[in-house]
PDB file of C-alpha atoms and ligand atoms in Angstrom:
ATOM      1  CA  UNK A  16      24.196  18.077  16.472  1.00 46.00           C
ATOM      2  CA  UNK A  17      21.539  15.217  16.220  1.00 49.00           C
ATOM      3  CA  UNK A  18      22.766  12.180  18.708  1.00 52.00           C
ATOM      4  CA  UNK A  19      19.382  10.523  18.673  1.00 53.00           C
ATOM      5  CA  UNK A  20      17.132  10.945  15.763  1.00 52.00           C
ATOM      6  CA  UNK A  21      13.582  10.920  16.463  1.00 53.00           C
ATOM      7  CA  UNK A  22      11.239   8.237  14.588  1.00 54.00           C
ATOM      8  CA  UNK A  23      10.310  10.840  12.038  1.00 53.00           C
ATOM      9  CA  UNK A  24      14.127  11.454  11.430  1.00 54.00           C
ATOM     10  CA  UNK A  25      14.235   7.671  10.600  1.00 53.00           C
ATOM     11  CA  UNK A  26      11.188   7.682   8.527  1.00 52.00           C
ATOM     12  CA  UNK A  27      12.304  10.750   6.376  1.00 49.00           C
ATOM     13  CA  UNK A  28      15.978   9.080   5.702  1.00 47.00           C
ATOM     14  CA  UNK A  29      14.156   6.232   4.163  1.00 52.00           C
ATOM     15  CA  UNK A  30      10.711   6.643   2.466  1.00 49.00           C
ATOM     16  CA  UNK A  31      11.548   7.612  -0.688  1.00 56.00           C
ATOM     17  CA  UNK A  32      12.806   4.260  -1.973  1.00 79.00           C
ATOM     18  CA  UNK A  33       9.484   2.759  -2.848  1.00 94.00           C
ATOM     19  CA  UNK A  34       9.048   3.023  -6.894  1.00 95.00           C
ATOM     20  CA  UNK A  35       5.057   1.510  -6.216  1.00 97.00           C
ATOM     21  CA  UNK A  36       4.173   2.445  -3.050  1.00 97.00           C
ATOM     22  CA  UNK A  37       3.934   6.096  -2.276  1.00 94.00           C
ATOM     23  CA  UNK A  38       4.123   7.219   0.851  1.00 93.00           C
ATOM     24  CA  UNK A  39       5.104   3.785   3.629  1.00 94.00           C
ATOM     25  CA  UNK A  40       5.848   5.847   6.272  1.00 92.00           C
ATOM     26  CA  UNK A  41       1.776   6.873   6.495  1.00 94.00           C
ATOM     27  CA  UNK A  42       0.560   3.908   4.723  1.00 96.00           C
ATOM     28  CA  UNK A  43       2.483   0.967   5.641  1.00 96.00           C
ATOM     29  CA  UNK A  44       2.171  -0.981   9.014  1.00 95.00           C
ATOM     30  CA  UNK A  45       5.743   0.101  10.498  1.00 95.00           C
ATOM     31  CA  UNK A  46       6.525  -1.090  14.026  1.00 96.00           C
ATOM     32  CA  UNK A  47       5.551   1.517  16.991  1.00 93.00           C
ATOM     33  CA  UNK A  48       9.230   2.119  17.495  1.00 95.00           C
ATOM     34  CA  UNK A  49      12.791   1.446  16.266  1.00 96.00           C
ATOM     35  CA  UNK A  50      13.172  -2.779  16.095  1.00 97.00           C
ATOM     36  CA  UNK A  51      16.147  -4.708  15.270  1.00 98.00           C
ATOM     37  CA  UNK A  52      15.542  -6.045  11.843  1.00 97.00           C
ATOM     38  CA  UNK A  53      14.772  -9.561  11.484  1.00 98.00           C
ATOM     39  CA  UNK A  54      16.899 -10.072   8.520  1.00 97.00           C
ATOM     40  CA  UNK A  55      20.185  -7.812   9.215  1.00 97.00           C
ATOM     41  CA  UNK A  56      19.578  -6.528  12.950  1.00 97.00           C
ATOM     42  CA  UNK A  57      19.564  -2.952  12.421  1.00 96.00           C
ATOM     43  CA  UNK A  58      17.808  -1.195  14.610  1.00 97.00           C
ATOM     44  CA  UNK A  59      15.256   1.450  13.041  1.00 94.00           C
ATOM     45  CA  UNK A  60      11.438   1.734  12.805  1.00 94.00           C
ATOM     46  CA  UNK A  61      10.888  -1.307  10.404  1.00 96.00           C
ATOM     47  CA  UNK A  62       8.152  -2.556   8.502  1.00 97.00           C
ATOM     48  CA  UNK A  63       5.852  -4.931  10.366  1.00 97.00           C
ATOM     49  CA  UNK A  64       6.300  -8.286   8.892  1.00 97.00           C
ATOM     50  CA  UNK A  65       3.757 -10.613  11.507  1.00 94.00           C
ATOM     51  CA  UNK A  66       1.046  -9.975   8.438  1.00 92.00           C
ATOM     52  CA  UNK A  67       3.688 -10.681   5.501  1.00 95.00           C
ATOM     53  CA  UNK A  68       2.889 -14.597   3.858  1.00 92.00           C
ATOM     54  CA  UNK A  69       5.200 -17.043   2.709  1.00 91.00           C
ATOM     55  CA  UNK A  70       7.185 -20.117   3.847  1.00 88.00           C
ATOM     56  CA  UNK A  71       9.217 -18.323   6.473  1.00 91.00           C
ATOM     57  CA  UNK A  72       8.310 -15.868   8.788  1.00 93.00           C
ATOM     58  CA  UNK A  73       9.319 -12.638  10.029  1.00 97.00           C
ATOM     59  CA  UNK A  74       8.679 -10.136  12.961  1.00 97.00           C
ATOM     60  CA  UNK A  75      10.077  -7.053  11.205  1.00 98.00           C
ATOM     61  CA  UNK A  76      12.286  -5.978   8.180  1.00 97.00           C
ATOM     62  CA  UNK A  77      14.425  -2.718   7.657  1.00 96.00           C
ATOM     63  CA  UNK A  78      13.377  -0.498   4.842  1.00 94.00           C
ATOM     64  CA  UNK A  79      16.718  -1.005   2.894  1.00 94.00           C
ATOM     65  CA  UNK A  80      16.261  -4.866   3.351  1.00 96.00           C
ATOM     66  CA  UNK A  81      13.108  -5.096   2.204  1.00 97.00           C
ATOM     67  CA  UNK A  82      13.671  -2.650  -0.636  1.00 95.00           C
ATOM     68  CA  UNK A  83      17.266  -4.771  -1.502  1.00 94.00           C
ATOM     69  CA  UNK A  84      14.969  -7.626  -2.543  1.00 96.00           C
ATOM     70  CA  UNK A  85      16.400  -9.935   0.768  1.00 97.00           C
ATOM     71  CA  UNK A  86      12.870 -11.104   1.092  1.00 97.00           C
ATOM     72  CA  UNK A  87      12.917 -13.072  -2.101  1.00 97.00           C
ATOM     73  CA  UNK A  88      15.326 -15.676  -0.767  1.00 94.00           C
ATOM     74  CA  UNK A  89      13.690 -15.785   2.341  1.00 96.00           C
ATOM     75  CA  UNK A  90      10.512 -16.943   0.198  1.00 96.00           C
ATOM     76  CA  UNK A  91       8.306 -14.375   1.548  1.00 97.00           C
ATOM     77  CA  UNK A  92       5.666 -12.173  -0.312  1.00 97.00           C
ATOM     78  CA  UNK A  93       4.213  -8.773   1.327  1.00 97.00           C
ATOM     79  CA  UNK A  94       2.390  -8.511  -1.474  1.00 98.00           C
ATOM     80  CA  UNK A  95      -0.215 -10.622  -4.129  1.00 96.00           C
ATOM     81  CA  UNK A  96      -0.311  -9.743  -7.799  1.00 96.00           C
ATOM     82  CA  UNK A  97      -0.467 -11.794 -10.767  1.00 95.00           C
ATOM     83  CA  UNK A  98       2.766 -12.474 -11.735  1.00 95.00           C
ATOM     84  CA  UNK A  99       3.133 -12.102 -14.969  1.00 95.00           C
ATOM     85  CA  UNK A 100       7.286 -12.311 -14.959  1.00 96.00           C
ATOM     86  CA  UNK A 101       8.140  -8.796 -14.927  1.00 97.00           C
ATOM     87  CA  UNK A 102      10.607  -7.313 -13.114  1.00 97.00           C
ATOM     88  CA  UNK A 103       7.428  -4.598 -11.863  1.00 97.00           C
ATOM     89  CA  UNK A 104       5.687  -7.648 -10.589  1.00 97.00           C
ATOM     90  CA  UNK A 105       8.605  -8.922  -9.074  1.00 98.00           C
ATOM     91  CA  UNK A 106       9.749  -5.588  -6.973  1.00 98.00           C
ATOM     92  CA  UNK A 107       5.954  -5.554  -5.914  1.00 98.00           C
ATOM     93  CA  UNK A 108       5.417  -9.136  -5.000  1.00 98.00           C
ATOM     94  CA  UNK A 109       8.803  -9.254  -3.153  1.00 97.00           C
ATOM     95  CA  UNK A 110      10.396  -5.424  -2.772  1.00 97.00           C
ATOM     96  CA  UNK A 111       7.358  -3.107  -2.133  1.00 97.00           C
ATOM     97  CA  UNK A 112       5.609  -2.712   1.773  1.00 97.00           C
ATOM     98  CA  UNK A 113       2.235  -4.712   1.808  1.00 97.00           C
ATOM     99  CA  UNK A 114      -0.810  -2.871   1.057  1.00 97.00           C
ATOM    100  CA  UNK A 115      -2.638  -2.002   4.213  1.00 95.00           C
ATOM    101  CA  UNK A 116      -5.638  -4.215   3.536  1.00 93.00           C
ATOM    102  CA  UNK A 117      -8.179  -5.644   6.005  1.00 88.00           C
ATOM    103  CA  UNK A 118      -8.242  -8.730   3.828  1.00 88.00           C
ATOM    104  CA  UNK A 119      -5.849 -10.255   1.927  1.00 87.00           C
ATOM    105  CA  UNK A 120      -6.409  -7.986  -1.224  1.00 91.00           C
ATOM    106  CA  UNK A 121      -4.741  -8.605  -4.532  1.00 94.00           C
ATOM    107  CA  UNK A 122      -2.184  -5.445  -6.071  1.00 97.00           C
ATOM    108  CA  UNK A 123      -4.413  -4.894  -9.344  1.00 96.00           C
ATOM    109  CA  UNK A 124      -3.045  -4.981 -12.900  1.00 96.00           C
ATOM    110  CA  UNK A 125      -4.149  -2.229 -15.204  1.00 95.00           C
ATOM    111  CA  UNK A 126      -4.100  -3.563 -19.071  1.00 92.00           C
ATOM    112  CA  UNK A 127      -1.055  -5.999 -17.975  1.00 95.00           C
ATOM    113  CA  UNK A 128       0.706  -3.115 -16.095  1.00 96.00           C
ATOM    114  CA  UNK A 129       1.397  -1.997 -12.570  1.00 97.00           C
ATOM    115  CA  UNK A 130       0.089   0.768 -10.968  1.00 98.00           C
ATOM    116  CA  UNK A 131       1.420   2.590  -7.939  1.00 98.00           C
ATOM    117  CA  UNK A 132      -0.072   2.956  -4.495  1.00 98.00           C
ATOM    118  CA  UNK A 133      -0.651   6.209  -3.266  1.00 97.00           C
ATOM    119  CA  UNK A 134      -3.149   6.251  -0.527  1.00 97.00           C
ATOM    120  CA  UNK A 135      -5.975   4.881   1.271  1.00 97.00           C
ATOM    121  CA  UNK A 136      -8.548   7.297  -0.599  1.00 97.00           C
ATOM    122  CA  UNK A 137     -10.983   9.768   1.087  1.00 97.00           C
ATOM    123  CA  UNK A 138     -13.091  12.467  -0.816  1.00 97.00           C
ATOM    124  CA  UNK A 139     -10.788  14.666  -1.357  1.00 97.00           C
ATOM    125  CA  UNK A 140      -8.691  12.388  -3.919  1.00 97.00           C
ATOM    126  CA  UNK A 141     -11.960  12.481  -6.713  1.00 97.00           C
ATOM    127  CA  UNK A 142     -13.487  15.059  -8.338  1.00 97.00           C
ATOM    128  CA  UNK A 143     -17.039  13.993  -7.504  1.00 97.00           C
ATOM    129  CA  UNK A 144     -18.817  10.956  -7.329  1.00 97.00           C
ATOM    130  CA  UNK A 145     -18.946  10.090 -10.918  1.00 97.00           C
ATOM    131  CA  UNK A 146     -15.482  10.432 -10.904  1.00 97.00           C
ATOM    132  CA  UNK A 147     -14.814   8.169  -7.898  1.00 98.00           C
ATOM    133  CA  UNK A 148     -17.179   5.483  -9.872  1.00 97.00           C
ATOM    134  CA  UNK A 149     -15.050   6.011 -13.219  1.00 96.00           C
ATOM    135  CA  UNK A 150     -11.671   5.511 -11.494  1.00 96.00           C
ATOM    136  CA  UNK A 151     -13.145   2.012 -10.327  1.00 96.00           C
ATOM    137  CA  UNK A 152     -11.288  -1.197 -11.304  1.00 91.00           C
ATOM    138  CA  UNK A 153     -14.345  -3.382 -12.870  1.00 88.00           C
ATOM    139  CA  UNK A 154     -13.464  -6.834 -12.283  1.00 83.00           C
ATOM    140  CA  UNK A 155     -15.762  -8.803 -10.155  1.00 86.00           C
ATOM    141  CA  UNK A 156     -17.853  -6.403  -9.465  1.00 93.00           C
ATOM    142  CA  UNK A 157     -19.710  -3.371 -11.531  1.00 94.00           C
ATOM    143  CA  UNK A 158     -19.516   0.219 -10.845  1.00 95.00           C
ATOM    144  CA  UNK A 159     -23.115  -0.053 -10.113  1.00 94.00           C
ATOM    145  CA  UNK A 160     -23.009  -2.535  -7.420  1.00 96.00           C
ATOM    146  CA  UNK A 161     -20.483   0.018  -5.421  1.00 96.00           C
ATOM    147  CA  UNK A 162     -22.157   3.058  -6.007  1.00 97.00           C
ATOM    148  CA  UNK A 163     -22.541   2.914  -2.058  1.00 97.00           C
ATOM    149  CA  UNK A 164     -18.997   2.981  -1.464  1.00 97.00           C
ATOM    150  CA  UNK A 165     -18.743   6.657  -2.224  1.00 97.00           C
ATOM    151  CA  UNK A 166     -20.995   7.452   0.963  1.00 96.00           C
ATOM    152  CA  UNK A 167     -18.607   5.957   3.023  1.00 96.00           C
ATOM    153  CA  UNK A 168     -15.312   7.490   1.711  1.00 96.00           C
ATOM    154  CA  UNK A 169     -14.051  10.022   5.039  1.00 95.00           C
ATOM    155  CA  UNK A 170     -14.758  13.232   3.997  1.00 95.00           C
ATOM    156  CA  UNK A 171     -10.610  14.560   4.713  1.00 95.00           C
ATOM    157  CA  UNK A 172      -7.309  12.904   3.550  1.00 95.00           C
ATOM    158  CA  UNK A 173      -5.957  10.316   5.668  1.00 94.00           C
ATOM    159  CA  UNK A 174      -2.831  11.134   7.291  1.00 92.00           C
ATOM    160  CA  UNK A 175      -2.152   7.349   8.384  1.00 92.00           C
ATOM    161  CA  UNK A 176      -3.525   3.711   7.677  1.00 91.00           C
ATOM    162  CA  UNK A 177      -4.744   3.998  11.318  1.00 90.00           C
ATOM    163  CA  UNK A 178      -7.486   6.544  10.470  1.00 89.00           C
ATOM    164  CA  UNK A 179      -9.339   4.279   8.019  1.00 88.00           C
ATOM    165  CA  UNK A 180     -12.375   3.187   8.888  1.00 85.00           C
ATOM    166  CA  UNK A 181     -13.714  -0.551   8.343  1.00 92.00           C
ATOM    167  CA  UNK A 182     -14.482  -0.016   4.540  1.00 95.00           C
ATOM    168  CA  UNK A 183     -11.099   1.533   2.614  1.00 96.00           C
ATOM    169  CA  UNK A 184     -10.472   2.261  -0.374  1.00 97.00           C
ATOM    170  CA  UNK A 185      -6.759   1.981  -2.036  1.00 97.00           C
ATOM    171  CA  UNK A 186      -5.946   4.537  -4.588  1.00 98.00           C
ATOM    172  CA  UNK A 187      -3.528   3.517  -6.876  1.00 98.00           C
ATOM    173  CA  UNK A 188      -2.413   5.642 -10.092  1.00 97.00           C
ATOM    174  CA  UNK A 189      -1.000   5.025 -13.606  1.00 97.00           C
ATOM    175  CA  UNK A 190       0.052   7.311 -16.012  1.00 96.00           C
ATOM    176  CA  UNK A 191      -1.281   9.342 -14.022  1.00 94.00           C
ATOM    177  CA  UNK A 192      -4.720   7.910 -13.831  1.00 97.00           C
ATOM    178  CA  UNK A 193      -6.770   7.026 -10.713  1.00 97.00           C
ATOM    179  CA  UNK A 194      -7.820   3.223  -9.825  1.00 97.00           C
ATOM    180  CA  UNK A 195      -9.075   1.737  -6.715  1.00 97.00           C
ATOM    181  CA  UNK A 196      -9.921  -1.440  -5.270  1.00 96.00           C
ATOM    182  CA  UNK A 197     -11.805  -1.707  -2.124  1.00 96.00           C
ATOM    183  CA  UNK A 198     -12.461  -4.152   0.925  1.00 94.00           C
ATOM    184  CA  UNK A 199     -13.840  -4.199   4.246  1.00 93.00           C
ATOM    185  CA  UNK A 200     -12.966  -5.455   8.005  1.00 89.00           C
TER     186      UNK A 200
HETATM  187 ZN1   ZN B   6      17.494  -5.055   7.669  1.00 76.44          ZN
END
């Protein structure tokens, strides 16, 4: 009989709730250890809110909190995308765990849809170089003028946010295409 479930116990109840954001419990900034919940006081290994914008402020929210949409009357946004009225946008804006940027890095739009996150990206999630460059979102920038990027990429999957280094890339996928955006400490 389980009495006290480990962090990974709590992680595993809860990560599969996130329809555009693959896998929170390595990608997401979670609190070091079970926290009560800022919004409903339930303690569990929440998601770190200090970095989370907005009119309010949080320390931490519970995954079925943040998933249940409470942040939206609290006013607060984990996440930036252009909001085009969807409900997508919507569940990403005010529903989804932030993206684990160094800056504060827009969620990208893919011909007026949303894609979901999947990782911070090493090698191993291209095929080769030109496919890392044809997977790139062109929007400020040309895939010529990141070319460089690809000689930074860690050579083996990241198993956590914590192993990226200070440029990342953020893998995203749609119809189960590749796109990333990119930005730096
Ligand atoms: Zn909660």
């Amino acid at each position: 009989m389980l009495l006290f479930p480990s962090i990974a116990d709590y992680r595993s109840i809860n990560v599969m709730e996130f329809k555009y954001f693959k896998n929170p419990d390595k990608f997401a900034f979670l609190t070091s250890e079970p926290e009560a919940c800022s919004v409903c006081g339930k303690l569990e290994v929440c998601f770190d809110a200090g970095g989370y914008s907005g009119i309010n402020s949080i320390d931490c929210i519970c995954f079925e909190c943040l998933a249940s949409g409470k942040l939206i009357d609290l006013d607060i946004e984990p996440n930036m995308i252009f909001d085009d009225g969807s409900e997508a946008s919507k569940t990403i804006t005010y529903k989804t765990p932030a993206l684990p940027t160094w800056q504060e890095t827009a969620w990208p739009t893919i011909k007026g849809r949303q894609p979901t996150f999947e990782c911070i990206a090493s090698k191993q999630d291209f095929l080769n170089k030109q496919d890392f460059l044809d997977c790139f979102i062109e929007d400020n920038q040309t895939r010529e003028e990141v070319e460089w990027i690809w000689d930074t990429l860690p050579d083996k999957k990241l198993s956590s946010y914590e192993d990226a280094s200070d440029i990342s890339v953020y893998l995203f996928s749609l119809d189960n295409k590749k796109y990333w955006v990119w930005d730096a400490n």
